[in-house]
Coordinates of C-alpha atoms in Angstrom, one line a residue:
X17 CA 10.4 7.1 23.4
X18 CA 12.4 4.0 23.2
X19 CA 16.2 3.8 22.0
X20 CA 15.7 2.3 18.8
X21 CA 13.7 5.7 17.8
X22 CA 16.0 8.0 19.3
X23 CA 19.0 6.7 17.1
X24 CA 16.5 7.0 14.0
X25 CA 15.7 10.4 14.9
X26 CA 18.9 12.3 15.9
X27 CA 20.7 13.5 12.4
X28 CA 24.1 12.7 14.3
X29 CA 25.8 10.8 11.2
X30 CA 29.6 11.3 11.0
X31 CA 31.2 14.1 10.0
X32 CA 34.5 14.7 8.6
X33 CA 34.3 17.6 11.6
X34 CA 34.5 15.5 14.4
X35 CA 37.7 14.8 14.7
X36 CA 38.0 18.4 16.2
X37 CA 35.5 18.0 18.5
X38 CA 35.5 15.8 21.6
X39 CA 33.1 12.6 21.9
X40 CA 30.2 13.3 24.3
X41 CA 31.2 12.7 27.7
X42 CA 29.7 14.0 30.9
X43 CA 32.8 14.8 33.0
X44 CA 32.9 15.9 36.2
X45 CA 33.0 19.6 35.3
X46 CA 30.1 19.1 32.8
X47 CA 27.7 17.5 35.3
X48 CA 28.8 20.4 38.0
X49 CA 28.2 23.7 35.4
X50 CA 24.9 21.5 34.4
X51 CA 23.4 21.1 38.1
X52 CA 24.2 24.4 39.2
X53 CA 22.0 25.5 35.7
X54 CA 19.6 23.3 37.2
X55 CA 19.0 25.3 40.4
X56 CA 18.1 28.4 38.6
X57 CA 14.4 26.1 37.3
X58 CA 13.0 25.4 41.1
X59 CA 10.3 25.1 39.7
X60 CA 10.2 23.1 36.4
X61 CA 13.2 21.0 35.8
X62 CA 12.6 21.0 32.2
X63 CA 13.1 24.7 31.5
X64 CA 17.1 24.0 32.0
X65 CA 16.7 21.9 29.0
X66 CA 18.2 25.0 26.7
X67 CA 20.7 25.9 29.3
X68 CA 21.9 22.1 29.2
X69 CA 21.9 22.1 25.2
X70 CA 24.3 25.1 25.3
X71 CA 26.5 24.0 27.4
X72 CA 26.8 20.6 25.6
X73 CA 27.4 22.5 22.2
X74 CA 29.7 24.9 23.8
X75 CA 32.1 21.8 24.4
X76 CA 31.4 19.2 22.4
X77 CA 30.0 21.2 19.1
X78 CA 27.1 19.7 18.5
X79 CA 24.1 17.4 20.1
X80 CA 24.4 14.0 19.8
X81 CA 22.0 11.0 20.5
X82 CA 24.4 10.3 23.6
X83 CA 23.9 14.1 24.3
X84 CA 20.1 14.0 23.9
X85 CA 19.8 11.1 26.4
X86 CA 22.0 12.5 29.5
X87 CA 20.3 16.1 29.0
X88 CA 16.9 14.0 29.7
X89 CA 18.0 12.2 32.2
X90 CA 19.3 14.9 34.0
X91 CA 16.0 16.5 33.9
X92 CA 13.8 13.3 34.4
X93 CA 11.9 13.8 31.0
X94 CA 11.5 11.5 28.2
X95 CA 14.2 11.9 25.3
X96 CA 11.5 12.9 23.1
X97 CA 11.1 16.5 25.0
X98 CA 14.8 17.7 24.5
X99 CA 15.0 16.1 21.1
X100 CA 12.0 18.5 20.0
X101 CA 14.0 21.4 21.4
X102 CA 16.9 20.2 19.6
X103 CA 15.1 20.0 16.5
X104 CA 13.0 23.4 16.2
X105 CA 15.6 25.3 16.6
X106 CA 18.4 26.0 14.2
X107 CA 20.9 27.0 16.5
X108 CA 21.3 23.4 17.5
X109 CA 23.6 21.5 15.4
X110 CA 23.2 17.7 14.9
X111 CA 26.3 16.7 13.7
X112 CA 29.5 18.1 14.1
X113 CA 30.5 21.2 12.1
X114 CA 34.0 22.0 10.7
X115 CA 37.0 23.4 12.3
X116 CA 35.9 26.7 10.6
X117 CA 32.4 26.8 10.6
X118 CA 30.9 29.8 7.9
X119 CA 27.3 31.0 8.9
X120 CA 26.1 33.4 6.0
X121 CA 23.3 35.4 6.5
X122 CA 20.3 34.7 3.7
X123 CA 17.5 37.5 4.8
X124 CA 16.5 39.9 2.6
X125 CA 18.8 42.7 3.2
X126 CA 21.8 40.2 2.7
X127 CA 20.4 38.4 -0.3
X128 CA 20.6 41.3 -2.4
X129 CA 23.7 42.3 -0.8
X130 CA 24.9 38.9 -2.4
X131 CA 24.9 36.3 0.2
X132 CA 23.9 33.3 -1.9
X133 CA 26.9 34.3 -4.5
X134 CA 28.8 34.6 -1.1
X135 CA 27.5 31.1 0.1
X136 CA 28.7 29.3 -3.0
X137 CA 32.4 31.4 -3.4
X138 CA 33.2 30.2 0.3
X139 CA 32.1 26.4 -1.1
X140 CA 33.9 26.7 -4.0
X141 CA 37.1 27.8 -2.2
X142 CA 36.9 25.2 0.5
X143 CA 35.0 22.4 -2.1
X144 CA 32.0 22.2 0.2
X145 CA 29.5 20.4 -2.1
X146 CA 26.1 22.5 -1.4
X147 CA 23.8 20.1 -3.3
X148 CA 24.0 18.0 0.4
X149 CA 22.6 21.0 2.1
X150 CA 18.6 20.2 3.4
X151 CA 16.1 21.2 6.1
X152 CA 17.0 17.4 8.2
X153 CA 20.8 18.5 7.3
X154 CA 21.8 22.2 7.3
X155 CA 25.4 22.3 7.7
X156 CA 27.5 20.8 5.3
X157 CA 30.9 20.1 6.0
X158 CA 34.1 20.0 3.8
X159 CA 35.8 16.6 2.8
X160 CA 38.8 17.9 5.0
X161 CA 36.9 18.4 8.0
X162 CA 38.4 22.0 7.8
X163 CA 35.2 24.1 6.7
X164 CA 31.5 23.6 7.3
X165 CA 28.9 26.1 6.1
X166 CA 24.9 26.7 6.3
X167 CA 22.8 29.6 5.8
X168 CA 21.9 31.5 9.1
X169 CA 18.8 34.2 9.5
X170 CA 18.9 37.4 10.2
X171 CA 22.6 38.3 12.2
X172 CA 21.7 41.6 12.6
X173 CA 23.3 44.0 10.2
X174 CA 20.9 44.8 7.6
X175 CA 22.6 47.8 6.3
X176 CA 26.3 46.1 5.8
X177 CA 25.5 42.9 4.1
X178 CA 26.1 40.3 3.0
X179 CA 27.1 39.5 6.7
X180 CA 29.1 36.0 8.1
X181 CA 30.1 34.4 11.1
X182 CA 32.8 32.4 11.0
X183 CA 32.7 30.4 14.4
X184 CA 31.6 33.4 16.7
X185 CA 33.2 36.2 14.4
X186 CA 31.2 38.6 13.1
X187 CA 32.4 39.7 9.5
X188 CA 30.2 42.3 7.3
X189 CA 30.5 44.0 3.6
X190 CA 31.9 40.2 2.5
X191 CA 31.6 40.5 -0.9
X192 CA 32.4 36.9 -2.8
X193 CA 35.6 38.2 -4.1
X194 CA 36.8 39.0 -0.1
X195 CA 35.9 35.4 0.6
X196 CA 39.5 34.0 0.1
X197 CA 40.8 37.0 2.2
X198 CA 38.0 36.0 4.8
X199 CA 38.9 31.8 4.2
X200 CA 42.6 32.7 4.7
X201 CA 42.2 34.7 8.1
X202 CA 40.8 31.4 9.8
X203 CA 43.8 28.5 8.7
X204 CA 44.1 25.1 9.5

């Protein structure tokens, strides 16, 4: 997979988030946690490859094209591998989310809790235009930089939704009139 499709492929367009996250940079530190992931795969070099993603979301928040290309050549595979990991699952974020980032459950339970009436309070509040939101682009981030949101499955609290992360906080029984009180425990 040559360069010029890489750059196509990889939804890393700016983001007003990225000026809280650090440009991709394999440090010293980053290439040490990464080998010593490395030598838990003896016998496959590309099972590491979601070990590697998680630590490069971890500290940069999200997987660049810059990302995608040291991840492969620290496992000797063609860029085209780790992007298709990258891809299928949803975990991975392509561009960089807010400050704040709001994941808000959309399974059943939660729906008729009143996640989607959730979904579009928390834009509302932090004026996160929705109509952005796609499959190719599932977080969508406040003009600020501030907020990001996107719909998550299942977190794993049927019986209290609707249910939210908010970075890795857990927050259930967030009805849309709790989501200022939610938006104002997280400030800038």
């Amino acid at each position: 997979m040559s360069q010029d499709i890489l750059e196509k492929s990889v939804a890393s367009e700016p983001s007003p988030g990225e000026k809280y996250f650090p440009p991709f940079e394999a440090n010293t530190d980053i290439e040490a946690l990464a080998d010593e992931r490395i030598t838990h795969y003896p016998v496959s070099k590309l099972s590491a490859v979601l070990p590697l993603l998680h630590i490069v979301q971890h500290h940069f928040g999200f997987i660049s094209k810059e990302a995608i290309s040291w991840v492969s050549n620290k496992l000797e595979v063609e860029p085209i591998k780790v992007l298709s990991v990258v891809t299928f699952y949803p975990g991975f974020r392509q561009s960089a989310p807010g400050k704040f980032h709001y994941r808000v459950c959309r399974t059943l339970s939660c729906a008729m809790a009143g996640s989607h009436d959730l979904m579009d309070k928390i834009c509302e509040i932090t004026n996160i235009d929705r109509s952005k939101l796609s499959h190719h682009h599932p977080i969508v981030v406040s003009p600020c930089g501030n907020y990001s949101v996107e719909f998550a499955e299942c977190l794993a609290s049927c019986g209290s939704g609707p249910v939210c992360l908010v970075n890795d906080d857990f927050h259930d029984n967030i009805s849309p009139d709790k989501a200022q009180t939610l938006i104002d425990q997280y400030s800038v």
